[in-house]
Short mmCIF file of C-alpha atoms and ligand atoms in Angstrom, two decimals:
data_model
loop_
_atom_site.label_atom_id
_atom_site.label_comp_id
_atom_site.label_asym_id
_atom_site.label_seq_id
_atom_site.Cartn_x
_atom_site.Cartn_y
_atom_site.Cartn_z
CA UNK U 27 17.59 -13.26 27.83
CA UNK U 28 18.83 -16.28 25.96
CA UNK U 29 15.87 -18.67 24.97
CA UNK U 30 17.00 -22.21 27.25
CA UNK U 31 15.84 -24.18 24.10
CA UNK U 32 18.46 -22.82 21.70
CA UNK U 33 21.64 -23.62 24.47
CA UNK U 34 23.67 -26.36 24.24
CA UNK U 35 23.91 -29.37 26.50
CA UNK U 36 27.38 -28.69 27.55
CA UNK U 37 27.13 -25.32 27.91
CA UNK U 38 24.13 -25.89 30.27
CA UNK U 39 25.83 -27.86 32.66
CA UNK U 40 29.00 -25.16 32.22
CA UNK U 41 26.54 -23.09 33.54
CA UNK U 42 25.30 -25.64 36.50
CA UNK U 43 28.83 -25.84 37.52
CA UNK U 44 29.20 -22.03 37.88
CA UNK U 45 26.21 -22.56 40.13
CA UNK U 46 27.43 -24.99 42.20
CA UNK U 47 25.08 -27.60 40.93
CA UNK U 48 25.48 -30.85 40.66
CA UNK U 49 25.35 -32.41 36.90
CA UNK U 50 22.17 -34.69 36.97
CA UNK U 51 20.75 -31.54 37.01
CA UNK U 52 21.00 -30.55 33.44
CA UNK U 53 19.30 -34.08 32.71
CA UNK U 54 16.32 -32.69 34.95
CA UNK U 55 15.92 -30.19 33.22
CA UNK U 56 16.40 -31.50 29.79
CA UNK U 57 13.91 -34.10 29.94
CA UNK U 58 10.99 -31.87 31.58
CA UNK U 59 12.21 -29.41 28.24
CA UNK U 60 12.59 -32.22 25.73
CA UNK U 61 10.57 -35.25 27.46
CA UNK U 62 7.32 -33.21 28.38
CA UNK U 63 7.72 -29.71 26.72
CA UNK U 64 7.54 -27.43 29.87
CA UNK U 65 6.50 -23.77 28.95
CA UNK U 66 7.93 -22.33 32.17
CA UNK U 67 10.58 -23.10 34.72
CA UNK U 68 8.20 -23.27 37.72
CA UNK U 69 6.68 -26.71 36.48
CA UNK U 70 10.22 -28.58 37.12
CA UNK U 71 8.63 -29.89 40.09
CA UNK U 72 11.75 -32.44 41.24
CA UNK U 73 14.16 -29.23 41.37
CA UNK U 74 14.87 -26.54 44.39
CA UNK U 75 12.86 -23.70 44.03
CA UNK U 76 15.91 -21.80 44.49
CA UNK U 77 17.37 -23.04 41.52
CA UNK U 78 14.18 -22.26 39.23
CA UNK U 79 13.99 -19.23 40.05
CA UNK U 80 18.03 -18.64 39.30
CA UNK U 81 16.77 -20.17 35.60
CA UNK U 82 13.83 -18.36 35.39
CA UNK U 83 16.21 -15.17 35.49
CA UNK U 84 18.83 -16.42 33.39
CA UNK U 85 17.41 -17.92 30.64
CA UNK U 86 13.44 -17.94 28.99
CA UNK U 87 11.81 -21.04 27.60
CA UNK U 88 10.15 -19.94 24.52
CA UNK U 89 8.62 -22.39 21.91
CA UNK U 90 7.54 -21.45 18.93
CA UNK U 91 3.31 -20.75 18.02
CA UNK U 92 0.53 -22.64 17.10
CA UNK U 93 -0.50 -19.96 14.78
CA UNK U 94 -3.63 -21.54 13.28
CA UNK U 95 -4.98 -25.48 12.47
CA UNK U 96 -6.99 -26.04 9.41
CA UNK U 97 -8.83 -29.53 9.30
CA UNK U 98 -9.58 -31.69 6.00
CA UNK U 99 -12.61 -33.14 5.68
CA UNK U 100 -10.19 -36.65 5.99
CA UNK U 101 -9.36 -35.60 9.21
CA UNK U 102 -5.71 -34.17 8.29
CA UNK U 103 -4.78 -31.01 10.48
CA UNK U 104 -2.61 -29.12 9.33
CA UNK U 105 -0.98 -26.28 11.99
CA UNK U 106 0.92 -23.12 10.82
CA UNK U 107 3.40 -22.47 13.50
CA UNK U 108 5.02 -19.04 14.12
CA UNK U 109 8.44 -19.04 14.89
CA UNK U 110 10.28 -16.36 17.17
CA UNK U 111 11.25 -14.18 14.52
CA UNK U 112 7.49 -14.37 13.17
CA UNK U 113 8.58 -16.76 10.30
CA UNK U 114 5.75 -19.33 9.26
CA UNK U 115 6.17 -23.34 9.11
CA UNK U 116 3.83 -25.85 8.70
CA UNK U 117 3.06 -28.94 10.33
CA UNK U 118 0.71 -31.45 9.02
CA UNK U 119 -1.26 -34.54 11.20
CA UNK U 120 -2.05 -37.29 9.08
CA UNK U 121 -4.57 -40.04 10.60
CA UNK U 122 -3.69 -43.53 9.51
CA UNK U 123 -5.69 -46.68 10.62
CA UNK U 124 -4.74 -46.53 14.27
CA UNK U 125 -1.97 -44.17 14.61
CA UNK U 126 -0.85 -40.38 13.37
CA UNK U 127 1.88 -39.33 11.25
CA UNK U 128 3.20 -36.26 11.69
CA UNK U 129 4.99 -34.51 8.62
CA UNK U 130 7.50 -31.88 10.01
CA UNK U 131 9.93 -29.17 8.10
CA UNK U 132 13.05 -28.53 8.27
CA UNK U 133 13.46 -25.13 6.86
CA UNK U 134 11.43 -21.64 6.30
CA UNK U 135 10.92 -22.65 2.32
CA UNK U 136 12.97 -23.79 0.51
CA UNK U 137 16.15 -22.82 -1.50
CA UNK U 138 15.64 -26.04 -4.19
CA UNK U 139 12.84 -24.97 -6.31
CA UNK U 140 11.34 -28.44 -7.82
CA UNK U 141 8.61 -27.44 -10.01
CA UNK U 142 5.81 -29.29 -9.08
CA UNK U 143 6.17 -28.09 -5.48
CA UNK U 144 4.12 -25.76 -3.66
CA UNK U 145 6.95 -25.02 -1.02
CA UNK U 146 9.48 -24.42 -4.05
CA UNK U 147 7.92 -21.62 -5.53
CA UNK U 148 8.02 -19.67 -2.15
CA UNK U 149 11.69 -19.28 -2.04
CA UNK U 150 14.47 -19.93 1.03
CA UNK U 151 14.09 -17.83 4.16
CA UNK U 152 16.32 -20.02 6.22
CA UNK U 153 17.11 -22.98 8.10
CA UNK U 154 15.35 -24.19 11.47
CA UNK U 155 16.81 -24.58 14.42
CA UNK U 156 17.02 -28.28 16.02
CA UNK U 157 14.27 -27.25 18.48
CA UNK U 158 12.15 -25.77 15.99
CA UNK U 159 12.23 -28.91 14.62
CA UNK U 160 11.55 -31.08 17.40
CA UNK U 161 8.96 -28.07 18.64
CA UNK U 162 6.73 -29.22 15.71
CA UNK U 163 6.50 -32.75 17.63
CA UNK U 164 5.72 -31.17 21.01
CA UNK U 165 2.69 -29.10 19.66
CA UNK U 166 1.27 -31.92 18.03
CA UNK U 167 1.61 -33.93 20.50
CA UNK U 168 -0.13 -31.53 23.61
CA UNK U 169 -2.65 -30.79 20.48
CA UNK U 170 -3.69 -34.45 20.65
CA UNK U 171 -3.91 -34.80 24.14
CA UNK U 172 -5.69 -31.31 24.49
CA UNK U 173 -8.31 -32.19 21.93
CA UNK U 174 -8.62 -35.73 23.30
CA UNK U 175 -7.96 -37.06 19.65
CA UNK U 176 -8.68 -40.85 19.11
CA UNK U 177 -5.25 -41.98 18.15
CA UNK U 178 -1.40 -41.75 18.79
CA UNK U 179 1.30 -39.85 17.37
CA UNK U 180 3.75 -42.77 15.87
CA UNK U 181 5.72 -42.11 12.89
CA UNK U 182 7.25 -38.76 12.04
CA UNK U 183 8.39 -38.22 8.61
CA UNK U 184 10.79 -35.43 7.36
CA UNK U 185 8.77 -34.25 4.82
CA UNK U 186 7.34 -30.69 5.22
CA UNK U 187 8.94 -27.18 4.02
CA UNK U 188 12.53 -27.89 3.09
CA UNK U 189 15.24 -30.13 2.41
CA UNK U 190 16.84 -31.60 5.40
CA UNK U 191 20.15 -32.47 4.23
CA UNK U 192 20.75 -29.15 3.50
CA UNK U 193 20.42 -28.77 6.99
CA UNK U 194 22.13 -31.51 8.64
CA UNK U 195 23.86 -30.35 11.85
CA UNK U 196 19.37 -29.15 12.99
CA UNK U 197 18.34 -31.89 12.04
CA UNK U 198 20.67 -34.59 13.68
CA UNK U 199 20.28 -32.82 16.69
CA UNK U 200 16.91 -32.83 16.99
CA UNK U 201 16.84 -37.05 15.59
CA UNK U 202 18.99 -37.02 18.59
CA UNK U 203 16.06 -35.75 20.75
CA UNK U 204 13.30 -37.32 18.86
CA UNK U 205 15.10 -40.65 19.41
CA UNK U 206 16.07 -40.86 22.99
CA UNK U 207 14.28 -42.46 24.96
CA UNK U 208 13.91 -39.95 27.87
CA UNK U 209 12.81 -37.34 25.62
CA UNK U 210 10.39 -38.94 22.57
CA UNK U 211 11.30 -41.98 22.56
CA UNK U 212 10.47 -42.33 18.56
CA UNK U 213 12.56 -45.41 17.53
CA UNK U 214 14.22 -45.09 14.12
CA UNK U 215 11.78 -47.27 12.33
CA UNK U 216 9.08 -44.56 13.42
CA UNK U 217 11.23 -41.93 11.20
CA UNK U 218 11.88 -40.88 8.23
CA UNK U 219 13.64 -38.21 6.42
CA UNK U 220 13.17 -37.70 2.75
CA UNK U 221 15.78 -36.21 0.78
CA UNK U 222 16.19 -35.17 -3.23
CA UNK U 223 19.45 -36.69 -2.66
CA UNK U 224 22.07 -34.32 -1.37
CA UNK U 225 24.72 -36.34 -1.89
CA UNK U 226 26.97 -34.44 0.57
CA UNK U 227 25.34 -35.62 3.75
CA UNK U 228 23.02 -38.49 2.72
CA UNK U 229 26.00 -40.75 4.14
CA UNK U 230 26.42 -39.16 7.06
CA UNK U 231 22.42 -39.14 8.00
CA UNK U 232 23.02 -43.19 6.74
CA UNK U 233 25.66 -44.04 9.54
CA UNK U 234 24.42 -42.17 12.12
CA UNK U 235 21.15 -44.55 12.65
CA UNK U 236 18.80 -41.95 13.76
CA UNK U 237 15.55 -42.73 10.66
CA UNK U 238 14.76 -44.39 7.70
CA UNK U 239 16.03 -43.18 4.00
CA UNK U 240 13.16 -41.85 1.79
CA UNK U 241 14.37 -40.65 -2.03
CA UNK U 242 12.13 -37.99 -4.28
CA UNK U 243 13.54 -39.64 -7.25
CA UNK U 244 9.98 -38.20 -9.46
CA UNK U 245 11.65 -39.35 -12.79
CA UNK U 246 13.60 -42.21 -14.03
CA UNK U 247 15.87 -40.35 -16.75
CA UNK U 248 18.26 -38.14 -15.59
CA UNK U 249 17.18 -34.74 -18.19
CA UNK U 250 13.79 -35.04 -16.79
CA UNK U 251 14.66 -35.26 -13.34
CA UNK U 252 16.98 -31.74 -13.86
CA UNK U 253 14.25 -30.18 -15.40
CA UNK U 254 11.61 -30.52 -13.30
CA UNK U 255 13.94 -30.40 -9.93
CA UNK U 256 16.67 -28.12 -11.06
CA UNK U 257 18.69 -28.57 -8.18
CA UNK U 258 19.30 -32.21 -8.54
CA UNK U 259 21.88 -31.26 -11.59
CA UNK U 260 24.18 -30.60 -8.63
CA UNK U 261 23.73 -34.29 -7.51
CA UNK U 262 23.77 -36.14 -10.42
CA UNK U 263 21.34 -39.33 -11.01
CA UNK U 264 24.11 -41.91 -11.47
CA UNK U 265 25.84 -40.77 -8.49
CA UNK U 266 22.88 -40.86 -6.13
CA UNK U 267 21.90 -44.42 -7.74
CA UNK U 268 25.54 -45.40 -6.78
CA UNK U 269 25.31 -43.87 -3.07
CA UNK U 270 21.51 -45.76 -2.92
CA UNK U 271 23.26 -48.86 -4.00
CA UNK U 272 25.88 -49.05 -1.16
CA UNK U 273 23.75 -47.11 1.50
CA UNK U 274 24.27 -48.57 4.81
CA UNK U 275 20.68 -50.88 5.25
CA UNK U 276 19.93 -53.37 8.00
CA UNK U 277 18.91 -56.62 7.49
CA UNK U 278 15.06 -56.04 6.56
CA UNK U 279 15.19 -51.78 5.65
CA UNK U 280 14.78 -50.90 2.44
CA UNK U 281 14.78 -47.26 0.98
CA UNK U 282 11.77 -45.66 0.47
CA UNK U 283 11.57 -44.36 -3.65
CA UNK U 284 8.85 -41.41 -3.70
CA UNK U 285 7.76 -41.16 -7.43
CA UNK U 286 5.06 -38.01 -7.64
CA UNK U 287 2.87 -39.45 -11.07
CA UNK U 288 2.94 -35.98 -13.58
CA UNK U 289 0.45 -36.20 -16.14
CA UNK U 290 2.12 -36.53 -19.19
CA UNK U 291 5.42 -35.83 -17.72
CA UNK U 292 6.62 -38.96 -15.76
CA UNK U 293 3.98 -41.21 -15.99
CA UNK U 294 4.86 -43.05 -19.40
CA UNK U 295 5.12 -46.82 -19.94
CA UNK U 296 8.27 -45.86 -20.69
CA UNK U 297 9.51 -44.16 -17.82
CA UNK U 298 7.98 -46.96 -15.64
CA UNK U 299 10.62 -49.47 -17.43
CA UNK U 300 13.27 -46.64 -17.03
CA UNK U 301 12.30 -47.22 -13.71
CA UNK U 302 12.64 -50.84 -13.58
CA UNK U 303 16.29 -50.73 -14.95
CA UNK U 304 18.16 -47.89 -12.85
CA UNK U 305 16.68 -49.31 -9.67
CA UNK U 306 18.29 -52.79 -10.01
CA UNK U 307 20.66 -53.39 -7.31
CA UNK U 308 18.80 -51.21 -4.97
CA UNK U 309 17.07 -52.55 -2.00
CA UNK U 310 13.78 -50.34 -1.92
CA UNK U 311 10.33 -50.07 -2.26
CA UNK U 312 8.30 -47.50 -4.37
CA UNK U 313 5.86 -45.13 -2.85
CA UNK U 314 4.34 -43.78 -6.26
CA UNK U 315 2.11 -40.27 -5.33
CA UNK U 316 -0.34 -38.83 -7.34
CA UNK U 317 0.09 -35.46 -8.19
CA UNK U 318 -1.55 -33.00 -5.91
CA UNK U 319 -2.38 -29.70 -8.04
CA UNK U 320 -1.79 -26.32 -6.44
CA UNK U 321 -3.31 -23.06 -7.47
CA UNK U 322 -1.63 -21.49 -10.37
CA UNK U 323 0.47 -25.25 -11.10
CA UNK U 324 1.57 -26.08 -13.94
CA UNK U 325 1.17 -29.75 -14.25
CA UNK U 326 -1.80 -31.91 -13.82
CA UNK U 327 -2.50 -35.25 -12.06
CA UNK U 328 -2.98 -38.40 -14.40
CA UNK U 329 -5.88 -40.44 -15.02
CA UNK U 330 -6.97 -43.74 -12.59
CA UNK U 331 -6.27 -46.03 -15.19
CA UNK U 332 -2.64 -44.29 -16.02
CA UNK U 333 -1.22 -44.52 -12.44
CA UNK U 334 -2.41 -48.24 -12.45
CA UNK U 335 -0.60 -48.59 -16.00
CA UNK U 336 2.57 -47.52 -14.24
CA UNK U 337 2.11 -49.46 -10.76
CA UNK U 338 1.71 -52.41 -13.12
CA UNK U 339 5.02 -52.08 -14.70
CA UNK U 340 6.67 -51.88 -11.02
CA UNK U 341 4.67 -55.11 -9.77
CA UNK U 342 5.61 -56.98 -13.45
CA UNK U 343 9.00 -56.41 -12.76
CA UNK U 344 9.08 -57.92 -9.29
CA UNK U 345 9.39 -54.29 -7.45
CA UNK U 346 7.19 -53.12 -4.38
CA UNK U 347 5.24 -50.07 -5.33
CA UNK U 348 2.48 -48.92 -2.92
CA UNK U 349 -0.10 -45.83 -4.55
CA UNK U 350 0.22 -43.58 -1.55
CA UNK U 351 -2.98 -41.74 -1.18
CA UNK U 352 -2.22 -38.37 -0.02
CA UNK U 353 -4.65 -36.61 2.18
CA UNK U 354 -5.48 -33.30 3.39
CA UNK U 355 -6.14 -32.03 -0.51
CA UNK U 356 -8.61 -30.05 0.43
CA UNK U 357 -6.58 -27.81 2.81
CA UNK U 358 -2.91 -27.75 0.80
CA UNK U 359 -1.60 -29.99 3.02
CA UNK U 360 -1.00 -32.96 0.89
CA UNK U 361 2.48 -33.83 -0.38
CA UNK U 362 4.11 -31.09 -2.07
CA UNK U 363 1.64 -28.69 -1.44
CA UNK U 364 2.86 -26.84 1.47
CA UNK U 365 3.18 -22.68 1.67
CA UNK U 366 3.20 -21.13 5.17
CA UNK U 367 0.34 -18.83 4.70
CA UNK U 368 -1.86 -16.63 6.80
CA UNK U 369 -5.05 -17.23 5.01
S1 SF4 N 413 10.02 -31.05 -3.25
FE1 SF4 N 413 11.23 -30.88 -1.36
S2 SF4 N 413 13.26 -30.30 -2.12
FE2 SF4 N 413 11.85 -29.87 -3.81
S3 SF4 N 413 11.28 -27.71 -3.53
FE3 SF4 N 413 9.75 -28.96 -2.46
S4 SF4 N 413 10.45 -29.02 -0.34
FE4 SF4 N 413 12.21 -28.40 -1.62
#
């Protein structure tokens, strides 16, 4: 039986016609699927119950698994979600001052292999499906309201397992969803995807208007950056500087820069002023990260007084650069720390 959540819109109301339906029917039933995450066809209350049950034996409605949730002593919760095929993702809840964030993935792993990242080492199983994607917001949302948690879910970032550019067709379809306003209703300054710069789709995820830009840029010269993120030697640094510099921005956005601090390895006076120079021309702000160690890792996080050596730089130089405090250490769920795991 085909799972309802994987079929296109079209071919839904193809299938309505067939019926003898009538087409505001597919909109039913996409916003009980997409708007309030049904698990069976029996809770569309405003349709015939005629026409349920000819659903119910057509098609099955089958979300993926909250496998487990760990919580950090910060109050991050971090879910590992099974998928239908018994692949792992996770999922991690980030409380802010009055709202949640909610870090979703885009793929099982991931095929780019940066270094310093947890999610890296584990390899590329494959890509997620656009309601896979948007399942991740469901779950955390009916977690919320389940566990009568204080605050709201309001900003979703693309940050989790994977790169989503690689996997651009998913993940525009499920923007789609997360944007519309019969179904999430999360406006596009409540998203943002973060990319190492795949140059062949960053355009297209700039004109369609569906989130915010965030860059892991993690070094300012160009032989670093392909060293410790191998993959970016496909996407050169001076041709994603270029794209940055005539990405499509409205009037107040600015790209996000992520800069993960390396001790020793990015953190230099020198690659601050790097920095300073190649982002000229390039309406952003800087998120810098300090580096969240892994077990078996090979680099270490800098000193206080080093990150503060480097955020100086930034603010000398007239740039915005926020220190990010990443939470959920304790649990692996900080950035870049990520690997679906059982235990
Ligand atoms: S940092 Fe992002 S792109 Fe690099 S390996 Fe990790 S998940 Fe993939």
């Amino acid at each position: 039986m085909r799972n309802i959540l994987e079929v296109e819109k079209e071919d839904l109301l193809a299938w309505f016609l067939t019926q003898g339906e009538q087409k505001f029917r597919v909109e039913q039933v996409w916003q009980w699927l997409w708007g309030k995450g049904v698990e069976n066809f029996y809770e569309m209350t405003n349709i015939s119950k005629l026409l349920r049950e000819r659903l119910n034996e057509t098609f099955s409605i089958s979300w993926p698994k909250l496998n487990k949730v760990s919580v950090s002593r910060d109050g991050t919760h971090k879910f590992l979600i099974k998928l239908e095929d018994n692949e792992l993702i996770e999922t991690v809840l980030i409380p802010e001052k009055d709202h949640y964030t909610l870090c979703i993935s885009s793929q099982v792993g991931c095929p780019l292999g940066c270094t310093f990242c947890h999610t890296g080492q584990m390899g590329f199983k494959r890509n997620l499906k656009a309601y896979e994607i948007v399942a991740q917001v469901i779950l955390a949302k009916k977690f919320i309201q389940e566990h009568g948690l204080a605050r709201l879910l309001r900003n979703i970032v693309y940050m989790g397992m994977g790169e989503p550019l690689l996997n651009w067709q998913e993940v525009k379809k499920s923007l789609v969803i997360l944007n519309h306003e019969k179904y999430l209703n999360f406006s596009k300054r409540r998203i943002t995807l973060s990319t190492i710069g795949v140059l062949d789709t960053l355009r297209l995820f700039g004109d369609s208007k569906l989130g915010r830009l965030a860059v892991s840029l993690h070094a300012s010269f160009s032989t670093l950056r392909t060293k410790i993120m191998p993959a970016t030697s496909k996407w050169p640094l001076e041709e994603l500087l270029l794209a940055l510099e005539q990405y499509p921005l409205e009037p107040r956005e600015r790209i996000t820069i992520e800069y993960i601090l390396l001790n020793g390895v990015n953190d230099s006076k020198e690659d601050a002023l790097e920095l300073v120079r190649i982002l000229k021309g390039i309406r952003c702000k800087i998120n810098l990260i300090k580096y969240n160690p892994w077990p078996g890792s090979a680099y270490k996080s800098p000193s206080e007084e080093r990150i503060l050596a480097f955020e100086k730089v930034l603010w000398d130089h007239n740039l915005t650069a926020i220190l990010r405090k990443s939470k959920g250490e304790d649990i692996l769920a900080a950035c870049g720390q990520l690997r679906a795991s059982v235990n």
